[in-house]
XYZ file of C-alpha atoms in Angstrom:
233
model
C 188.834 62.421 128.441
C 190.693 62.266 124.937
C 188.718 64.455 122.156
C 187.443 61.901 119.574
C 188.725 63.127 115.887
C 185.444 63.913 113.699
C 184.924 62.078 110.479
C 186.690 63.169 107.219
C 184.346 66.072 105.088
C 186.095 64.297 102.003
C 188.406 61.312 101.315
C 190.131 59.945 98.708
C 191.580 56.754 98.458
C 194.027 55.543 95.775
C 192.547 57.744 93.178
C 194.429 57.690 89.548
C 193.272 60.109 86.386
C 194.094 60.134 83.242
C 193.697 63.218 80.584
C 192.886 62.602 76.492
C 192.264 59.597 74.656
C 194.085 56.900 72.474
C 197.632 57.390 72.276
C 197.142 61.166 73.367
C 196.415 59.591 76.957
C 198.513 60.406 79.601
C 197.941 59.811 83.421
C 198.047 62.519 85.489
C 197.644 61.671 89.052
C 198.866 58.678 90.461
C 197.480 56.576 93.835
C 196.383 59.950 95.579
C 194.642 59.410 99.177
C 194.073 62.466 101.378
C 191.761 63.116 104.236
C 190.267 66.454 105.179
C 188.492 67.293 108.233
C 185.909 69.826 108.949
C 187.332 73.018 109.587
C 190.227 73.062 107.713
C 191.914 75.663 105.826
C 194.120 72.891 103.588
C 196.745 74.484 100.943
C 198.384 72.552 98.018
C 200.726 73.526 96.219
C 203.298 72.711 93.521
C 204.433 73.504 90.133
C 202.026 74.238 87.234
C 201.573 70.822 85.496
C 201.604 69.107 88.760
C 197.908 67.741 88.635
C 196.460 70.350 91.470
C 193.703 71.897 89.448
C 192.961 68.471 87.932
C 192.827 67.003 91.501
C 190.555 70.169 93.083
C 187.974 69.739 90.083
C 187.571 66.080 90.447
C 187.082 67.000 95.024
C 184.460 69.460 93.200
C 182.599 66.769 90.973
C 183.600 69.129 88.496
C 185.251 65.561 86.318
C 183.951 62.535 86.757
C 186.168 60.139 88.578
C 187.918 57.446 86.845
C 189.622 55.181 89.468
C 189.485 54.829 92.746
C 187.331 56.315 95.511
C 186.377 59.871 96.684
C 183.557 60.148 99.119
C 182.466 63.527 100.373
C 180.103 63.755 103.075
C 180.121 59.955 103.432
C 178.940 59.754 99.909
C 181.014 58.054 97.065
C 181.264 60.182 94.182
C 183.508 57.494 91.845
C 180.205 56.195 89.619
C 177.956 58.652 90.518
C 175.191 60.092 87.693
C 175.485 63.550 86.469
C 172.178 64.093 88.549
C 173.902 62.907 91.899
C 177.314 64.946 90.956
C 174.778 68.319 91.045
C 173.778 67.295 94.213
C 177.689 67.418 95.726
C 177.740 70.548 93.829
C 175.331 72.531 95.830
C 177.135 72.172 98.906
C 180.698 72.882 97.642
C 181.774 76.824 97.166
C 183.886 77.905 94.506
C 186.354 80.431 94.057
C 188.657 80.543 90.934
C 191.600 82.651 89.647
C 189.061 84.651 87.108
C 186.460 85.760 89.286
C 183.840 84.674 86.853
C 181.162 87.204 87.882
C 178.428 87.637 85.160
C 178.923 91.291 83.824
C 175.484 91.656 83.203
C 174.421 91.244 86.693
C 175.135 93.567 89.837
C 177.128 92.424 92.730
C 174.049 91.262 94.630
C 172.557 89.405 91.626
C 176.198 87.705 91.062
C 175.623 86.722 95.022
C 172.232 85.440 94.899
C 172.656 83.101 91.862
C 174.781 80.691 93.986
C 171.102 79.886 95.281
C 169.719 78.925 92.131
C 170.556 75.576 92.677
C 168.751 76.169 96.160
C 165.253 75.827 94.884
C 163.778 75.610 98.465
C 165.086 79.266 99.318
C 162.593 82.122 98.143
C 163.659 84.544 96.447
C 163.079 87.466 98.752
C 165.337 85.326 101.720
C 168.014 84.941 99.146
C 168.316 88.770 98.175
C 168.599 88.999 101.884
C 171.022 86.675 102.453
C 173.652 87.738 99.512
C 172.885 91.501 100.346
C 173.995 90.239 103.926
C 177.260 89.046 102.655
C 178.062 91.765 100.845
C 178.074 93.646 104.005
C 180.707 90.747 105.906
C 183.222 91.383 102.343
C 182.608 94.834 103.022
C 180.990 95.810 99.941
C 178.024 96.994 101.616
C 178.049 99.616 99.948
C 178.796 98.371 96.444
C 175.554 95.607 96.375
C 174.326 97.670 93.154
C 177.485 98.122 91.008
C 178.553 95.594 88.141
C 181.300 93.879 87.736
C 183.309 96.511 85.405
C 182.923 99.127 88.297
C 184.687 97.099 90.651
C 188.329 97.042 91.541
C 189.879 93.239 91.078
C 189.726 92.828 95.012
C 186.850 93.895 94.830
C 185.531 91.221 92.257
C 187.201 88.498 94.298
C 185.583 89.782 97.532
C 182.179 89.081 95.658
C 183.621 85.816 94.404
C 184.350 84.980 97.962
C 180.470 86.164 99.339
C 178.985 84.136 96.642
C 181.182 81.019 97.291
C 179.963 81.508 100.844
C 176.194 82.646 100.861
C 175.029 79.517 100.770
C 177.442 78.436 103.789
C 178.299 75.360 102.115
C 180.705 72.664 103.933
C 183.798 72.634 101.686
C 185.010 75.606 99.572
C 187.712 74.731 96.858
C 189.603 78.260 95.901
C 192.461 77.557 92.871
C 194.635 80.232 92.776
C 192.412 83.169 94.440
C 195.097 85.801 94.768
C 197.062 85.109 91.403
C 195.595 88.122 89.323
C 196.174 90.220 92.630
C 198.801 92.326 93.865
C 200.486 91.245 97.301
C 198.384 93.761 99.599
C 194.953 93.206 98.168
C 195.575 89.761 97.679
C 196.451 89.302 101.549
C 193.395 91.207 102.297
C 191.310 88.834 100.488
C 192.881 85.859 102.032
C 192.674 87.059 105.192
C 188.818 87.268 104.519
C 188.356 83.824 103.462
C 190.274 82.790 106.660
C 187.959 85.496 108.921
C 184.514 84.193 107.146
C 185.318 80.371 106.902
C 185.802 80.263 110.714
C 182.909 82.331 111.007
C 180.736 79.943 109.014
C 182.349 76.561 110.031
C 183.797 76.073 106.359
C 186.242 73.916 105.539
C 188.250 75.455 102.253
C 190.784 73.546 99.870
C 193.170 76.019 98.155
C 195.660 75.950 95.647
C 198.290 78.555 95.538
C 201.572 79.438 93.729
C 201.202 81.975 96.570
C 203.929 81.888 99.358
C 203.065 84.337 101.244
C 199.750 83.279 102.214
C 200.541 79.827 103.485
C 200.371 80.843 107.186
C 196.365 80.877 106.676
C 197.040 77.237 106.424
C 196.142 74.214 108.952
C 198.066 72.089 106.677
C 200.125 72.412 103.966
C 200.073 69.871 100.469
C 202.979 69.380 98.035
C 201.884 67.736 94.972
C 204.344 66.859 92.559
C 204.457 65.034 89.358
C 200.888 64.048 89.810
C 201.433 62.458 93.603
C 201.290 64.366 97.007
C 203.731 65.055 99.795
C 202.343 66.400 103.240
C 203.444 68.526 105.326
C 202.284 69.440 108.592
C 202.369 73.118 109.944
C 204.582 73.343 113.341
């Protein structure tokens, strides 16, 4: 009996984007289509300038998209509302270069406000929940510091729970390990590898990174605003 491929978690199809307005317009990605599946740890890279982020925040219905198609989930997200782009927003994680932790709020706290958008989860099950993640970063023992007593792994590791807690379908990382040096950095990659098996997680993620590209299924080249694949041996 042949296994059956499952559906795509997101497609795109002949997608084009522009940036600015007038004569300061200038296109920036050109016919894209990609396919990714659940499950997959997908890298892109490329040089800066190269469209990636611009192409990760649009998969994030973090723009709005101009031409084309992108569906995720089997949903189209080229003409969606603002209202229907928060709804593909509560079931994609996010992980960025700055870990963008509030300083003003304890590891824990900076964990359980990826369920705000969660409305149906009481609070008392959330607490639980990003406490419990804290423990798989191992930071178990770090739920009540803030941000500013926290080493930069360590602020990525809570980046990484809160991107998680919520054990979304698709997490989109760009550039995770760039303010990190090589050990910590492959530390934290290795985590996101460890805990997006462990959750059933599919994560996009754009590196300048080379020595993390073995975590990948499948490897990306974007250049000049268009893609090349490459498939892992």
């Amino acid at each position: 009996m042949i296994a059956t491929r499952p559906d795509p978690l997101l497609t795109v199809r002949s997608l084009d984007h522009a940036l600015g307005q007038g004569a300061l317009r200038k296109q920036v990605l050109f016919d894209i289509s990609l396919a990714i599946y659940p499950g997959e740890i997908v890298i892109m890279t490329g040089p800066s300038g190269s469209g990636k982020t611009t192409l990760l925040t649009l998969m994030g219905g973090l723009r709005t998209v101009q031409s084309g198609s992108l569906q995720f989930l089997g949903q189209e997200m080229s003409g969606a509302s603002q209202r229907q782009l928060v709804k593909f927003r509560r079931q994609i994680g996010y992980i960025f270069q700055a870990h963008n932790l509030l300083p003003f709020l304890t590891a824990r706290q900076n964990v359980q406000l990826s369920f705000e958008l969660h409305r149906r989860i009481p609070d008392r099950l959330a607490r639980a929940r990003a406490e419990a993640m804290l423990q798989q970063v191992k930071l178990g023992d770090r739920i009540n510091y803030y941000p500013n007593q926290l080493s930069g792994g360590q602020k990525q590791r809570v980046a990484i729970a809160r991107a998680l807690a919520t054990e979304p379908p698709l997490v989109l990382a760009d550039e995770p390990t760039a303010a990190l040096d090589g050990k910590t950095g492959r530390e934290v990659v290795d985590l996101m590898q460890r805990l997006a098996r462990d959750h059933q997680t599919t994560i996009l993620l754009v590196t300048h990174d080379s020595r993390i590209l073995d975590i990948a299924d499948r490897i990306i080249h974007m250049e000049d605003g268009r893609l090349r694949a490459k498939v892992l041996s």
